[in-house]
Short mmCIF file of C-alpha atoms in Angstrom, two decimals:
data_model
loop_
_atom_site.label_atom_id
_atom_site.label_comp_id
_atom_site.label_asym_id
_atom_site.label_seq_id
_atom_site.Cartn_x
_atom_site.Cartn_y
_atom_site.Cartn_z
CA MET A 39 30.57 43.27 -86.86
CA MET A 40 26.95 42.09 -86.70
CA PHE A 41 27.98 38.43 -86.94
CA ARG A 42 29.54 38.71 -83.49
CA PHE A 43 26.20 39.40 -81.90
CA HIS A 44 24.35 36.37 -83.32
CA LEU A 45 21.12 38.31 -83.76
CA LYS A 46 19.21 35.49 -85.48
CA GLU A 47 20.18 32.92 -82.85
CA ASN A 48 18.88 35.29 -80.16
CA ASN A 49 15.65 36.02 -82.06
CA THR A 50 16.27 39.74 -82.35
CA THR A 51 16.89 42.39 -85.00
CA VAL A 52 19.11 45.42 -85.47
CA LYS A 53 16.15 47.76 -84.98
CA THR A 54 15.09 46.05 -81.76
CA GLU A 55 18.63 46.13 -80.38
CA LEU A 56 19.07 49.81 -81.16
CA LEU A 57 15.76 50.66 -79.48
CA ALA A 58 16.71 48.55 -76.46
CA GLY A 59 20.06 50.34 -76.22
CA PHE A 60 18.38 53.74 -76.30
CA THR A 61 15.97 52.58 -73.59
CA THR A 62 18.78 51.39 -71.32
CA PHE A 63 20.69 54.63 -71.90
CA MET A 64 17.69 56.73 -70.95
CA THR A 65 17.18 54.83 -67.70
CA MET A 66 20.80 55.08 -66.54
CA VAL A 67 22.13 58.34 -68.02
CA TYR A 68 21.28 60.08 -64.73
CA ILE A 69 24.62 58.73 -63.47
CA VAL A 70 26.56 61.30 -65.56
CA VAL A 71 24.86 63.99 -63.47
CA VAL A 72 24.66 62.32 -60.06
CA ASN A 73 28.13 60.76 -59.92
CA PRO A 74 30.06 64.02 -60.54
CA ILE A 75 27.93 65.81 -57.94
CA ILE A 76 28.69 63.21 -55.27
CA LEU A 77 32.41 62.82 -55.99
CA SER A 78 32.99 66.57 -56.43
CA SER A 79 31.94 66.95 -52.79
CA ALA A 80 35.16 65.05 -52.00
CA GLY A 81 37.17 67.66 -53.89
CA VAL A 82 37.47 65.88 -57.24
CA PRO A 83 37.08 68.41 -60.09
CA PHE A 84 33.59 68.15 -61.59
CA ASP A 85 34.83 67.93 -65.19
CA GLN A 86 37.23 65.17 -64.19
CA VAL A 87 34.49 63.00 -62.70
CA PHE A 88 32.08 63.75 -65.53
CA LEU A 89 34.42 62.44 -68.21
CA ALA A 90 35.82 59.67 -65.97
CA THR A 91 32.26 58.42 -65.43
CA ILE A 92 31.74 58.21 -69.18
CA ILE A 93 35.15 56.61 -69.81
CA ALA A 94 34.56 53.88 -67.23
CA THR A 95 31.02 53.31 -68.54
CA VAL A 96 32.13 53.04 -72.16
CA ILE A 97 35.07 50.72 -71.40
CA GLY A 98 33.00 48.34 -69.27
CA THR A 99 29.93 48.40 -71.48
CA LEU A 100 31.89 47.89 -74.70
CA TRP A 101 33.77 44.97 -73.14
CA MET A 102 30.44 43.48 -72.13
CA ALA A 103 29.14 43.99 -75.67
CA LEU A 104 32.09 42.75 -77.70
CA MET A 105 33.59 40.08 -75.44
CA ALA A 106 30.55 38.70 -73.58
CA ASN A 107 27.73 39.65 -76.00
CA TYR A 108 25.31 40.59 -73.23
CA PRO A 109 22.80 43.51 -73.10
CA ILE A 110 24.12 44.49 -69.65
CA ALA A 111 25.56 47.98 -69.15
CA ILE A 112 28.37 48.89 -66.74
CA ALA A 113 28.76 52.26 -64.97
CA PRO A 114 29.96 53.70 -61.62
CA GLY A 115 27.74 52.23 -58.93
CA MET A 116 25.41 54.16 -56.69
CA GLY A 117 26.23 53.84 -53.01
CA LEU A 118 29.94 53.22 -53.46
CA ASN A 119 30.33 56.74 -54.85
CA ALA A 120 28.71 58.09 -51.69
CA TYR A 121 30.93 55.86 -49.55
CA PHE A 122 33.99 57.19 -51.40
CA ALA A 123 33.00 60.83 -50.95
CA PHE A 124 31.44 60.95 -47.50
CA SER A 125 33.19 58.13 -45.61
CA VAL A 126 36.61 57.44 -47.11
CA VAL A 127 37.50 61.06 -47.93
CA GLY A 128 34.93 63.10 -46.03
CA THR A 129 35.64 61.75 -42.54
CA ASN A 130 39.42 61.35 -42.91
CA THR A 131 41.30 64.63 -43.16
CA ASN A 132 44.56 62.83 -43.97
CA ILE A 133 43.11 60.92 -46.94
CA THR A 134 42.92 62.83 -50.21
CA TYR A 135 40.79 61.76 -53.13
CA GLU A 136 43.99 60.67 -54.93
CA VAL A 137 44.73 58.21 -52.11
CA ALA A 138 41.11 57.03 -52.13
CA PHE A 139 41.33 56.36 -55.88
CA ALA A 140 44.40 54.24 -55.13
CA ALA A 141 42.14 52.04 -52.97
CA VAL A 142 39.61 51.82 -55.81
CA PHE A 143 42.40 50.90 -58.22
CA VAL A 144 43.72 48.15 -55.92
CA ALA A 145 40.20 46.78 -55.46
CA GLY A 146 39.80 46.76 -59.25
CA VAL A 147 43.05 44.85 -59.75
CA ILE A 148 42.08 42.28 -57.12
CA PHE A 149 38.60 42.06 -58.66
CA THR A 150 40.18 41.35 -62.06
CA ILE A 151 42.36 38.59 -60.61
CA LEU A 152 39.39 37.04 -58.79
CA SER A 153 37.33 37.16 -61.99
CA LEU A 154 39.97 34.97 -63.63
CA THR A 155 39.87 32.37 -60.86
CA SER A 156 37.33 30.20 -59.08
CA PHE A 157 37.89 32.01 -55.75
CA ARG A 158 35.32 34.64 -56.68
CA LYS A 159 32.62 31.97 -56.89
CA LYS A 160 33.72 30.51 -53.54
CA LEU A 161 33.61 33.94 -51.92
CA ILE A 162 30.08 34.60 -53.16
CA GLU A 163 28.92 31.19 -51.89
CA ALA A 164 30.63 31.69 -48.51
CA ILE A 165 28.88 34.95 -47.60
CA PRO A 166 25.44 34.33 -46.04
CA ASP A 167 22.51 35.53 -48.17
CA ASN A 168 21.03 37.56 -45.33
CA LEU A 169 24.22 39.60 -45.00
CA LYS A 170 24.16 40.25 -48.76
CA HIS A 171 20.54 41.45 -48.55
CA GLY A 172 21.39 43.60 -45.55
CA ILE A 173 24.31 45.23 -47.37
CA THR A 174 22.14 46.11 -50.38
CA ALA A 175 19.36 47.53 -48.21
CA GLY A 176 21.80 49.45 -46.01
CA ILE A 177 23.42 51.11 -49.00
CA GLY A 178 19.97 52.03 -50.28
CA LEU A 179 19.05 53.69 -47.00
CA PHE A 180 22.41 55.46 -46.94
CA ILE A 181 22.11 57.08 -50.38
CA ALA A 182 18.45 58.01 -49.80
CA PHE A 183 19.55 59.75 -46.59
CA ILE A 184 22.23 61.61 -48.55
CA GLY A 185 19.64 62.72 -51.12
CA MET A 186 17.42 64.15 -48.38
CA ARG A 187 20.34 65.81 -46.64
CA MET A 188 21.69 67.43 -49.84
CA THR A 189 18.46 69.32 -50.40
CA GLY A 190 17.72 70.33 -46.82
CA ILE A 191 14.77 67.98 -46.36
CA ILE A 192 16.78 66.67 -43.42
CA VAL A 193 19.08 69.02 -41.50
CA ALA A 194 21.47 68.75 -38.57
CA HIS A 195 20.05 69.08 -35.06
CA LEU A 196 22.02 69.73 -31.88
CA ASP A 197 20.10 67.33 -29.64
CA ASN A 198 18.55 64.80 -32.03
CA LEU A 199 21.40 64.81 -34.59
CA VAL A 200 18.92 65.23 -37.47
CA ALA A 201 15.57 66.95 -37.91
CA LEU A 202 13.08 67.97 -40.60
CA GLY A 203 14.27 70.95 -42.62
CA ASP A 204 12.45 74.09 -43.70
CA LEU A 205 9.57 72.92 -45.91
CA HIS A 206 9.17 76.45 -47.25
CA SER A 207 12.69 76.65 -48.72
CA SER A 208 12.95 76.66 -52.50
CA SER A 209 15.34 73.69 -52.47
CA VAL A 210 12.99 71.48 -50.45
CA ILE A 211 9.95 72.45 -52.52
CA LEU A 212 11.82 71.73 -55.75
CA ALA A 213 13.08 68.37 -54.43
CA PHE A 214 9.58 67.27 -53.39
CA THR A 215 8.21 68.41 -56.75
CA GLY A 216 10.88 66.45 -58.61
CA LEU A 217 10.25 63.43 -56.41
CA ALA A 218 6.51 63.56 -57.12
CA VAL A 219 7.03 63.94 -60.88
CA THR A 220 9.51 61.06 -61.03
CA LEU A 221 7.36 58.74 -58.92
CA ILE A 222 4.34 59.43 -61.14
CA LEU A 223 6.41 58.57 -64.22
CA MET A 224 7.64 55.38 -62.59
CA ALA A 225 4.14 54.40 -61.53
CA LEU A 226 3.09 54.81 -65.18
CA ASN A 227 6.03 52.58 -66.24
CA VAL A 228 7.62 55.30 -68.34
CA ASN A 229 11.08 54.26 -69.57
CA GLY A 230 13.76 56.68 -68.40
CA ALA A 231 11.58 57.99 -65.57
CA LEU A 232 14.58 59.02 -63.44
CA PHE A 233 16.19 60.96 -66.29
CA ILE A 234 12.93 62.51 -67.50
CA GLY A 235 12.16 63.46 -63.91
CA MET A 236 15.46 65.35 -63.74
CA ILE A 237 14.67 67.13 -67.01
CA VAL A 238 11.26 68.25 -65.72
CA THR A 239 12.72 69.30 -62.36
CA GLY A 240 15.52 71.15 -64.16
CA ALA A 241 12.98 72.99 -66.32
CA ILE A 242 11.07 74.06 -63.21
CA ALA A 243 14.33 75.20 -61.60
CA TYR A 244 15.20 77.21 -64.72
CA PHE A 245 11.87 79.02 -64.91
CA THR A 246 11.92 79.76 -61.16
CA GLY A 247 15.40 81.26 -61.36
CA GLN A 248 17.20 78.47 -59.47
CA LEU A 249 19.10 77.21 -62.52
CA GLU A 250 21.29 79.19 -64.92
CA PHE A 251 23.19 78.04 -68.00
CA ASN A 252 26.55 79.36 -69.16
CA GLY A 253 26.75 76.93 -72.04
CA VAL A 254 25.45 73.60 -73.29
CA VAL A 255 28.20 71.84 -75.25
CA ALA A 256 32.01 71.76 -75.02
CA LEU A 257 34.91 69.46 -75.74
CA PRO A 258 35.35 66.95 -72.87
CA SER A 259 38.48 67.20 -70.74
CA LEU A 260 40.30 65.63 -67.80
CA PRO A 261 41.71 68.58 -65.79
CA GLU A 262 43.80 66.30 -63.57
CA GLY A 263 44.83 63.92 -66.37
CA ILE A 264 45.57 60.36 -65.26
CA ILE A 265 45.24 60.32 -61.47
CA ILE A 266 46.57 56.79 -60.87
CA SER A 267 49.49 56.15 -63.22
CA ASN A 268 51.78 54.09 -60.97
CA PRO A 269 50.28 50.76 -59.78
CA ILE A 270 53.10 50.21 -57.27
CA ALA A 271 52.50 53.62 -55.71
CA ALA A 272 48.77 52.84 -55.49
CA PHE A 273 49.41 49.65 -53.54
CA GLY A 274 51.88 51.58 -51.40
CA ASP A 275 49.24 54.19 -50.54
CA VAL A 276 46.80 51.49 -49.46
CA ILE A 277 49.42 50.00 -47.13
CA GLU A 278 50.66 53.37 -45.82
CA TYR A 279 47.18 54.66 -44.96
CA GLY A 280 45.80 51.31 -43.79
CA LEU A 281 42.95 51.26 -46.31
CA PHE A 282 42.51 47.48 -46.23
CA ALA A 283 38.93 47.65 -44.96
CA VAL A 284 38.11 50.25 -47.62
CA VAL A 285 39.49 48.04 -50.38
CA PHE A 286 37.60 45.05 -48.98
CA SER A 287 34.36 47.03 -48.80
CA PHE A 288 34.71 48.21 -52.40
CA LEU A 289 35.52 44.67 -53.46
CA LEU A 290 32.79 42.92 -51.50
CA VAL A 291 29.94 45.22 -52.49
CA THR A 292 31.01 45.28 -56.14
CA ILE A 293 31.21 41.50 -56.32
CA PHE A 294 27.75 40.95 -54.84
CA ASP A 295 26.11 43.81 -56.69
CA THR A 296 27.58 42.96 -60.08
CA THR A 297 27.03 39.22 -59.86
CA GLY A 298 23.46 39.53 -58.65
CA THR A 299 22.57 42.10 -61.29
CA MET A 300 24.17 40.14 -64.13
CA ILE A 301 22.36 36.94 -63.20
CA GLY A 302 19.05 38.77 -62.76
CA VAL A 303 19.23 40.53 -66.14
CA ALA A 304 20.47 37.38 -67.90
CA GLN A 305 17.56 35.40 -66.47
CA GLN A 306 15.12 38.08 -67.60
CA ALA A 307 16.57 37.91 -71.11
CA GLY A 308 16.44 34.11 -71.16
CA LEU A 309 20.21 33.88 -71.60
CA MET A 310 20.94 31.54 -68.68
CA LYS A 311 21.76 27.89 -69.33
CA GLY A 312 20.19 26.23 -66.32
CA LYS A 313 21.92 27.78 -63.31
CA THR A 314 25.02 28.79 -65.24
CA MET A 315 25.73 32.00 -67.11
CA PRO A 316 27.60 31.45 -70.40
CA ARG A 317 30.69 33.64 -70.89
CA ALA A 318 30.47 34.60 -67.21
CA ARG A 319 34.21 35.22 -66.97
CA GLN A 320 34.17 37.80 -69.76
CA ALA A 321 31.09 39.44 -68.26
CA LEU A 322 32.77 39.75 -64.85
CA LEU A 323 35.94 41.08 -66.46
CA ALA A 324 33.89 43.89 -68.00
CA ASP A 325 33.16 45.26 -64.55
CA SER A 326 36.60 44.69 -63.01
CA ILE A 327 38.46 46.25 -65.96
CA ALA A 328 36.08 49.23 -65.97
CA ALA A 329 36.60 49.72 -62.22
CA THR A 330 40.38 49.67 -62.62
CA ALA A 331 40.36 52.05 -65.59
CA GLY A 332 37.81 54.30 -63.91
CA ALA A 333 39.99 54.69 -60.82
CA MET A 334 42.91 55.75 -63.01
CA VAL A 335 40.98 58.68 -64.46
CA GLY A 336 38.88 59.60 -61.43
CA THR A 337 35.70 57.73 -60.61
CA SER A 338 34.47 55.32 -57.95
CA PRO A 339 33.93 51.55 -58.55
CA THR A 340 31.70 50.41 -61.39
CA SER A 341 28.90 47.86 -61.31
CA ALA A 342 26.48 46.12 -63.63
CA TYR A 343 23.36 48.29 -63.86
CA ILE A 344 19.95 46.86 -63.02
CA GLU A 345 18.56 49.53 -65.36
CA SER A 346 19.74 47.21 -68.14
CA SER A 347 16.54 45.26 -67.47
CA SER A 348 14.60 48.08 -69.14
CA GLY A 349 16.50 47.46 -72.36
CA VAL A 350 15.89 43.73 -72.06
CA ALA A 351 12.19 44.44 -71.59
CA ALA A 352 12.36 46.43 -74.86
CA GLY A 353 13.75 43.36 -76.63
CA GLY A 354 17.52 43.67 -76.14
CA ARG A 355 19.25 40.28 -76.21
CA THR A 356 22.81 40.85 -77.47
CA GLY A 357 25.84 43.08 -77.24
CA LEU A 358 24.47 45.32 -79.97
CA THR A 359 22.22 46.79 -77.28
CA THR A 360 25.23 47.72 -75.15
CA VAL A 361 27.22 49.01 -78.14
CA THR A 362 24.33 51.43 -78.64
CA VAL A 363 24.50 52.43 -74.96
CA SER A 364 28.24 53.07 -75.30
CA VAL A 365 27.84 55.27 -78.39
CA LEU A 366 25.16 57.35 -76.65
CA PHE A 367 27.40 57.84 -73.59
CA ILE A 368 30.23 59.00 -75.86
CA ALA A 369 27.84 61.55 -77.34
CA ALA A 370 26.87 62.66 -73.82
CA ALA A 371 30.52 63.53 -73.12
CA PHE A 372 30.11 66.72 -75.16
CA PHE A 373 27.37 68.11 -72.89
CA GLY A 374 29.57 68.83 -69.87
CA PRO A 375 28.50 72.48 -69.38
CA LEU A 376 24.84 71.48 -69.32
CA VAL A 377 25.48 68.75 -66.74
CA SER A 378 27.67 71.10 -64.71
CA ALA A 379 24.87 73.68 -64.53
CA VAL A 380 22.38 71.06 -63.38
CA SER A 381 24.80 69.83 -60.74
CA GLY A 382 24.66 73.22 -59.03
CA VAL A 383 21.05 72.56 -57.99
CA SER A 384 21.04 69.48 -55.74
CA ALA A 385 17.25 69.29 -55.72
CA ILE A 386 17.32 68.21 -59.38
CA THR A 387 19.30 65.04 -58.69
CA ALA A 388 18.26 64.26 -55.10
CA PRO A 389 14.97 62.57 -56.13
CA ALA A 390 17.02 60.03 -58.12
CA LEU A 391 19.09 59.23 -55.02
CA ILE A 392 16.00 58.81 -52.86
CA ILE A 393 14.19 56.61 -55.38
CA VAL A 394 17.22 54.42 -56.16
CA GLY A 395 17.62 54.02 -52.41
CA SER A 396 14.02 52.85 -52.08
CA LEU A 397 14.53 50.31 -54.88
CA MET A 398 17.59 48.90 -53.15
CA MET A 399 15.65 48.60 -49.87
CA SER A 400 13.43 45.96 -51.48
CA SER A 401 16.05 43.34 -50.64
CA ILE A 402 14.95 43.36 -46.99
CA SER A 403 11.96 41.22 -48.02
CA HIS A 404 14.38 38.32 -48.53
CA ILE A 405 15.84 38.48 -45.02
CA LYS A 406 14.78 35.71 -42.61
CA TRP A 407 13.29 37.99 -39.99
CA GLY A 408 11.96 35.07 -37.94
CA GLU A 409 15.47 33.87 -37.07
CA ILE A 410 17.37 36.19 -34.74
CA ASP A 411 20.78 34.81 -35.73
CA GLU A 412 20.04 35.66 -39.36
CA ALA A 413 17.96 38.80 -38.91
CA PHE A 414 19.93 40.82 -36.37
CA PRO A 415 23.27 40.96 -38.24
CA ALA A 416 21.39 42.11 -41.36
CA PHE A 417 19.47 44.67 -39.27
CA LEU A 418 22.73 45.93 -37.76
CA ILE A 419 24.16 46.49 -41.25
CA ILE A 420 21.06 48.35 -42.42
CA LEU A 421 20.92 50.51 -39.29
CA SER A 422 24.60 51.38 -38.99
CA MET A 423 25.39 52.33 -42.59
CA PRO A 424 23.35 55.57 -42.65
CA LEU A 425 23.94 56.37 -38.97
CA THR A 426 27.73 56.04 -39.21
CA SER A 427 27.88 57.29 -42.82
CA SER A 428 30.06 54.29 -43.56
CA ILE A 429 29.35 51.24 -45.68
CA ALA A 430 32.53 49.59 -44.35
CA THR A 431 31.42 49.98 -40.73
CA GLY A 432 28.02 48.48 -41.52
CA ILE A 433 29.61 45.49 -43.24
CA ALA A 434 32.06 45.05 -40.37
CA LEU A 435 29.37 44.99 -37.67
CA GLY A 436 27.32 42.50 -39.67
CA PHE A 437 30.25 40.16 -40.24
CA ILE A 438 31.27 40.31 -36.57
CA SER A 439 27.80 39.69 -35.12
CA TYR A 440 26.81 36.91 -37.53
CA PRO A 441 29.29 34.20 -36.40
CA ILE A 442 28.90 35.19 -32.74
CA LEU A 443 25.14 34.56 -32.86
CA LYS A 444 25.64 31.34 -34.81
CA ILE A 445 28.04 30.05 -32.14
CA VAL A 446 25.57 30.93 -29.37
CA LYS A 447 22.81 29.09 -31.25
CA GLY A 448 25.03 26.05 -31.68
CA LYS A 449 25.15 26.48 -35.45
CA TRP A 450 28.84 27.29 -35.74
CA LYS A 451 29.34 24.58 -38.37
CA GLU A 452 26.98 26.44 -40.72
CA VAL A 453 29.38 29.38 -40.92
CA HIS A 454 32.04 29.24 -43.64
CA PHE A 455 35.67 29.58 -42.56
CA LEU A 456 36.00 32.78 -44.62
CA VAL A 457 33.24 34.46 -42.59
CA TYR A 458 35.14 33.72 -39.35
CA LEU A 459 38.30 35.11 -40.95
CA PHE A 460 36.52 38.27 -42.06
CA ALA A 461 34.98 38.68 -38.60
CA VAL A 462 38.42 38.62 -36.95
CA LEU A 463 39.88 41.03 -39.49
CA PHE A 464 36.96 43.45 -39.16
CA ALA A 465 37.08 43.31 -35.35
CA TYR A 466 40.79 44.14 -35.45
CA GLN A 467 40.16 47.00 -37.88
CA LEU A 468 37.38 48.54 -35.75
CA VAL A 469 39.34 48.30 -32.51
CA PHE A 470 42.88 49.12 -33.57
CA LEU A 471 42.78 50.97 -36.89
CA PRO A 472 41.26 54.33 -37.83
CA HIS A 473 37.79 54.11 -39.38
#
């Protein structure tokens, strides 16, 4: 199979690719712990999400490896899992996680169709850059807030809505300790800092009596089996429950996140040809197919992982890197009991949420803060996502305010027709549909 990867043409070796794959795996394996914790809060069985996370990751990453020959890994995306659990399911008593997975499935199917056409490129070009940056930053703030709330660093308050929690509680102390350890590792440029930080925090939790193990290895299983088995029924659920905005939010964020990450990692690896990305269609299909398959077995939308850049920095240049990542994730599937035990102590995984959130916030540096018609819609997105606990609401407010301000400034011609269309649809959704 080595001839498929063109190792010599990419100036790499088998040893380098294997090391790069291990490096990427170490930096992103935290998702097999964090994703089940977040989605299980929506009622999805932990074991179901654990294996579904690995299935989606392996499918997407292997497709990327064998069909696109890129060292870019695919896995369930941070932020969208929180949106799924806390906004789509958590705030709607009539929407079960099965119905929510139907929305993810529909978004995946649409994403696959768009990846086969030129409309996807047009959509990306139509959305203003400042709204894209605002969406990324808003999601970052949202998941960091969730990390702080899970551990009790932030608690509910009757008058002020939120307040500082009890700094003497074991959960808060452990979370701050884990945060400090992980940040030190990151400052020292240690590969796999997030994962190593969880190991250290878990060890502290074990020796302080906060963590107990009932087993380490077991055969992987899907307690609920295939959750989405009828595509027609999935589309019917989306229509019946009016989940159009949810599907659009999943679709929009995934498109921007995946495309931006793929281009960034490809540029870092020197794989871009000018401004074009060779085999882009196959690379995009890796994510859309993984998202569709993941929804069928029980996980939120997938995305290209920026952590892949760590493998590229270690010399990864071909799909052999991502084959290695896939094999390691398959091996991880047999450690469900260990992951399940860790999931019972939120302070072990919360530092990863907070730090990933801070990394996503870096996109605010690209926003044109000196122009009110560009800055305020982005600010509204960033502000409203954590305060409403809804990524969809944040996107909606940004898309509605952007064309309004452009019209007032006499710049209505600068706004793409699709943005006006989205603004009208979002306004209708906020006013007349449940959200």
